[in-house]
mmCIF file of C-alpha atoms in Angstrom:
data_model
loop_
_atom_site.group_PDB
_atom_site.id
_atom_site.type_symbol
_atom_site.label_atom_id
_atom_site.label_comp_id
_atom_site.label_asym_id
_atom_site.label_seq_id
_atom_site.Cartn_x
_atom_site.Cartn_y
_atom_site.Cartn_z
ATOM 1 C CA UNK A 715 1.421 -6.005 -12.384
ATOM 2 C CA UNK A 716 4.279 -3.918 -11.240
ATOM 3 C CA UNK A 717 4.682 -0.764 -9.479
ATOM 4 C CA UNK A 718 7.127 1.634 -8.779
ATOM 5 C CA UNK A 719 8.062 5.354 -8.194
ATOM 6 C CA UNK A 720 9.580 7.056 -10.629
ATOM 7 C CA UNK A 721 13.104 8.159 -10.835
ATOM 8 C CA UNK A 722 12.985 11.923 -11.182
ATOM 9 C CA UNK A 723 9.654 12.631 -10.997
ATOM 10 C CA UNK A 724 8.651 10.670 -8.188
ATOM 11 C CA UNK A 725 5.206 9.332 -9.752
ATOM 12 C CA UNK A 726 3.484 6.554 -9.193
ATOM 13 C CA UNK A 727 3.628 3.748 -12.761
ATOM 14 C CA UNK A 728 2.359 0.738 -13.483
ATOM 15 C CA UNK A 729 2.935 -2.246 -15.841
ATOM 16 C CA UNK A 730 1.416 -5.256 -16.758
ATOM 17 C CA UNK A 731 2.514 -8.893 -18.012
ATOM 18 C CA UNK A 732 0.439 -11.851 -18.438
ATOM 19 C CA UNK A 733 3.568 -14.722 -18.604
ATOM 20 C CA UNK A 734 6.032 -12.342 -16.200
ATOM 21 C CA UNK A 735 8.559 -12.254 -18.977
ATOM 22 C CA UNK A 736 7.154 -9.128 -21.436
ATOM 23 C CA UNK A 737 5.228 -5.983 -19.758
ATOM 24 C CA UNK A 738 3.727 -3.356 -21.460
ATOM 25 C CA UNK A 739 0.830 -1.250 -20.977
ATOM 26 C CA UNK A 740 3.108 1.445 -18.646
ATOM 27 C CA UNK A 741 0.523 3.807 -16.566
ATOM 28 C CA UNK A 742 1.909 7.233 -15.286
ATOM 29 C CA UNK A 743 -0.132 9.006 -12.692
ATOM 30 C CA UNK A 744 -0.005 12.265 -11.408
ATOM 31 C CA UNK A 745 0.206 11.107 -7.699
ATOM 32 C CA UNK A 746 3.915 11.173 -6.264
ATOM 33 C CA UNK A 747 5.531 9.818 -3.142
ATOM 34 C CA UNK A 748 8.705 9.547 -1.485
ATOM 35 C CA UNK A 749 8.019 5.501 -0.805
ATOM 36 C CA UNK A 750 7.396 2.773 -2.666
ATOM 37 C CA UNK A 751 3.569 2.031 -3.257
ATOM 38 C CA UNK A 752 1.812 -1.169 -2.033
ATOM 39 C CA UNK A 753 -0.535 -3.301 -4.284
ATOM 40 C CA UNK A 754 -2.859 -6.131 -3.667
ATOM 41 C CA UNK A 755 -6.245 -7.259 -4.993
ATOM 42 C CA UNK A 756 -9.156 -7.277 -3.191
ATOM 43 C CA UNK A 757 -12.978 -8.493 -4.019
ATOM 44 C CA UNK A 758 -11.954 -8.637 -7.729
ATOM 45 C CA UNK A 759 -10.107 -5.434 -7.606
ATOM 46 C CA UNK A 760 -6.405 -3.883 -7.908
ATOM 47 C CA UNK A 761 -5.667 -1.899 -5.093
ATOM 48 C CA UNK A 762 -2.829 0.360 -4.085
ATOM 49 C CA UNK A 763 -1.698 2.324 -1.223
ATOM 50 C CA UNK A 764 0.766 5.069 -0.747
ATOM 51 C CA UNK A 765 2.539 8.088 1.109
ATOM 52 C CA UNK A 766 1.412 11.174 -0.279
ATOM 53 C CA UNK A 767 5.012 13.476 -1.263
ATOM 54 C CA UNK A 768 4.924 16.861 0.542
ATOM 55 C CA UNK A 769 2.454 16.208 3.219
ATOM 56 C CA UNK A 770 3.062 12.043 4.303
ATOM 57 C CA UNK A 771 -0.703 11.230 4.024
ATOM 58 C CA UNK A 772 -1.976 7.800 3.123
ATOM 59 C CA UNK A 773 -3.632 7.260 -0.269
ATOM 60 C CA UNK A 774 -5.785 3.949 -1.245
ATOM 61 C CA UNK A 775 -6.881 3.647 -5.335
ATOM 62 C CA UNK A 776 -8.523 0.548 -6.705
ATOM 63 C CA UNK A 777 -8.768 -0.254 -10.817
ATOM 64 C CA UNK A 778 -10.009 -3.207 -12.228
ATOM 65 C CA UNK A 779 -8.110 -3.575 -14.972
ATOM 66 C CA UNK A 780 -4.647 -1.652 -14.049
ATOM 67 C CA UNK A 781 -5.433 0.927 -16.356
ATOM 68 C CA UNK A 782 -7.270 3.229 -15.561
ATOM 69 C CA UNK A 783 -7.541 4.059 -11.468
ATOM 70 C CA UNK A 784 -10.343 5.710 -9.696
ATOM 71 C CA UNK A 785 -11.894 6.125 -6.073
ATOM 72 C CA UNK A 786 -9.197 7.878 -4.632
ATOM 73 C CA UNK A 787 -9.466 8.162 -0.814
ATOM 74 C CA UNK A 788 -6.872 9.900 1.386
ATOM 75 C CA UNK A 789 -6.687 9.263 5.025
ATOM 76 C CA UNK A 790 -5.789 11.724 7.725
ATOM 77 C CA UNK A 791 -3.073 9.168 9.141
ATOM 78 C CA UNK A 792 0.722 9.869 8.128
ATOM 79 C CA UNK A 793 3.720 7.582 7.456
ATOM 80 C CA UNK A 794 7.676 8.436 6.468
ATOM 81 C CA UNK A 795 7.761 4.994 5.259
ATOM 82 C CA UNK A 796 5.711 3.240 2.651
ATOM 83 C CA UNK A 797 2.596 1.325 3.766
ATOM 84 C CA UNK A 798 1.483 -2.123 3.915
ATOM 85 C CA UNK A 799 -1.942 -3.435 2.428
ATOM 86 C CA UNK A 800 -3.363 -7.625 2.070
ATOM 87 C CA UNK A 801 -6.617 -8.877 1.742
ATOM 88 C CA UNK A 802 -7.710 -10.514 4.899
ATOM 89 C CA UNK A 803 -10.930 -12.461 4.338
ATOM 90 C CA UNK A 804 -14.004 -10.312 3.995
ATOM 91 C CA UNK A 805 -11.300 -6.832 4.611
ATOM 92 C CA UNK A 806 -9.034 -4.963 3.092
ATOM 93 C CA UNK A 807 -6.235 -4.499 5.797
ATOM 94 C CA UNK A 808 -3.654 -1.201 5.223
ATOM 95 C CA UNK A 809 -0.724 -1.022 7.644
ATOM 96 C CA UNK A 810 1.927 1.803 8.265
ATOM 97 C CA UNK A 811 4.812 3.118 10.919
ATOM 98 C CA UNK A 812 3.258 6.161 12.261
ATOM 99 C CA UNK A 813 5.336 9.901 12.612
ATOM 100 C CA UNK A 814 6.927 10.447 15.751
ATOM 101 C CA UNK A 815 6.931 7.608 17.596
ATOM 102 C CA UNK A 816 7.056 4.614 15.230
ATOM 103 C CA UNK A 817 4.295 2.614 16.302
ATOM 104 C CA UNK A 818 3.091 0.257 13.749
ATOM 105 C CA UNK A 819 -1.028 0.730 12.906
ATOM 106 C CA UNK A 820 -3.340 -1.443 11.522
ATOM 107 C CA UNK A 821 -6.965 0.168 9.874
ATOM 108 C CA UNK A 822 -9.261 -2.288 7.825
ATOM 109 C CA UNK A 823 -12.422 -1.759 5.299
ATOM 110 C CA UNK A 824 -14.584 -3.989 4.232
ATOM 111 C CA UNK A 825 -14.811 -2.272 0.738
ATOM 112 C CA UNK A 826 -11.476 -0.501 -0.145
ATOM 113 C CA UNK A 827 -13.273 2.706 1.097
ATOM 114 C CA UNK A 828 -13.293 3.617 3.875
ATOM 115 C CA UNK A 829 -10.977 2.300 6.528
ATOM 116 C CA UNK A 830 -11.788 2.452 10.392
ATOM 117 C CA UNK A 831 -11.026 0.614 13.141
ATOM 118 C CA UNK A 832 -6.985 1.771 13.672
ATOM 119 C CA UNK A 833 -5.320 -0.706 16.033
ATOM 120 C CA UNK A 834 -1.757 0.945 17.112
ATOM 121 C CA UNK A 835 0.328 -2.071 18.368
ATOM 122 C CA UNK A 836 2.889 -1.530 20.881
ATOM 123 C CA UNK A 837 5.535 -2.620 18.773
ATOM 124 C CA UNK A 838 7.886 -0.217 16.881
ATOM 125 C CA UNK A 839 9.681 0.141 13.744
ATOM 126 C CA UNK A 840 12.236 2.205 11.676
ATOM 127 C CA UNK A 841 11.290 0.661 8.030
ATOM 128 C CA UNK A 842 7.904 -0.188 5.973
ATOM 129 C CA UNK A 843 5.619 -2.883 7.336
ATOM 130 C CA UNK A 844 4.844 -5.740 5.568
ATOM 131 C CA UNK A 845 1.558 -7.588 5.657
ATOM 132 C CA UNK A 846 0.872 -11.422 4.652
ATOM 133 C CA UNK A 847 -1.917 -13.656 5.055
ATOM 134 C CA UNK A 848 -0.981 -17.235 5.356
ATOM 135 C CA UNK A 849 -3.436 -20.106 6.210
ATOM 136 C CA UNK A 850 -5.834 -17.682 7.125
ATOM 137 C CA UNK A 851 -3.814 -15.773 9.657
ATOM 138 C CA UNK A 852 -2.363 -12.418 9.113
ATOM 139 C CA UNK A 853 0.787 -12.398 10.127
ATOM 140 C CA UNK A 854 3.476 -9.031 10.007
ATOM 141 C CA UNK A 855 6.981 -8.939 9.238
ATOM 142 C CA UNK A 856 8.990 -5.824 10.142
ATOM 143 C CA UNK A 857 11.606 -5.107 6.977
ATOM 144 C CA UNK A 858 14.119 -4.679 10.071
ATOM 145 C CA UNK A 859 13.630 -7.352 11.876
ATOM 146 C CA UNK A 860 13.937 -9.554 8.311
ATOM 147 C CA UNK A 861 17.162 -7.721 7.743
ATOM 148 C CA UNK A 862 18.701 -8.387 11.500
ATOM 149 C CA UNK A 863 17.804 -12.710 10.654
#
């Protein structure tokens, strides 16, 4: 599955491919954003997270299919960049640069909804965090500190 905001409109869309060579199946939701969304499956699940356009609050939907996407939950934490999410053993993990000072946070769930536990490292950022889990670490790259390598 890919996703991707739209140009224009800003909304979030979808589309499948089961050989990565034809997709079909485009979704179009109502939700908009300024940044691109983040996806990653979880207990058997789709999941994505976003920046809310207009107000910079973080959104998390699951599907199971790609279709059709339900459970909305919006947290009360902000970003200017798009966020980060992996699966990380039994948790979901969501990660974003906060407003105003940059800090890079960390919040986890245990079931896609909801998330608790914010960690706020003491590192900074000016881009979108990325999250990866790799021999059963989770490790974080910073898109600027790929960029400066």
């Amino acid at each position: 599955i890919v996703a991707w905001i739209g140009v224009g409109n800003r909304r979030l869309n979808f589309m499948q491919s089961s050989d990565g060579v034809n997709w079909e199946n485009k979704v179009t939701l109502g939700d908009t954003s300024y940044s691109s969304p983040a996806l990653t499956v979880f207990n058997d699940q789709l999941y994505v997270a976003w920046r809310c356009l207009g107000n910079n609050f973080l959104n998390v939907m699951r599907s199971s299919n790609g279709k059709y996407w339900r459970d909305k939950h919006t947290l009360q934490d902000t970003t200017t960049s798009g966020p980060a999410l992996t699966a990380f053993g039994s948790h979901l993990l969501l990660a974003w640069r906060g407003v105003g000072n940059n800090y890079l946070n960390v919040m986890r769930s245990s079931n896609g909804t909801p998330f608790s536990g914010k960690i706020t490292l003491g590192e900074t950022t000016t881009a979108k965090p990325y999250l990866h889990v790799h021999g059963g670490r989770r490790s974080e790259e910073h898109t600027s500190e790929l960029q400066s390598h």
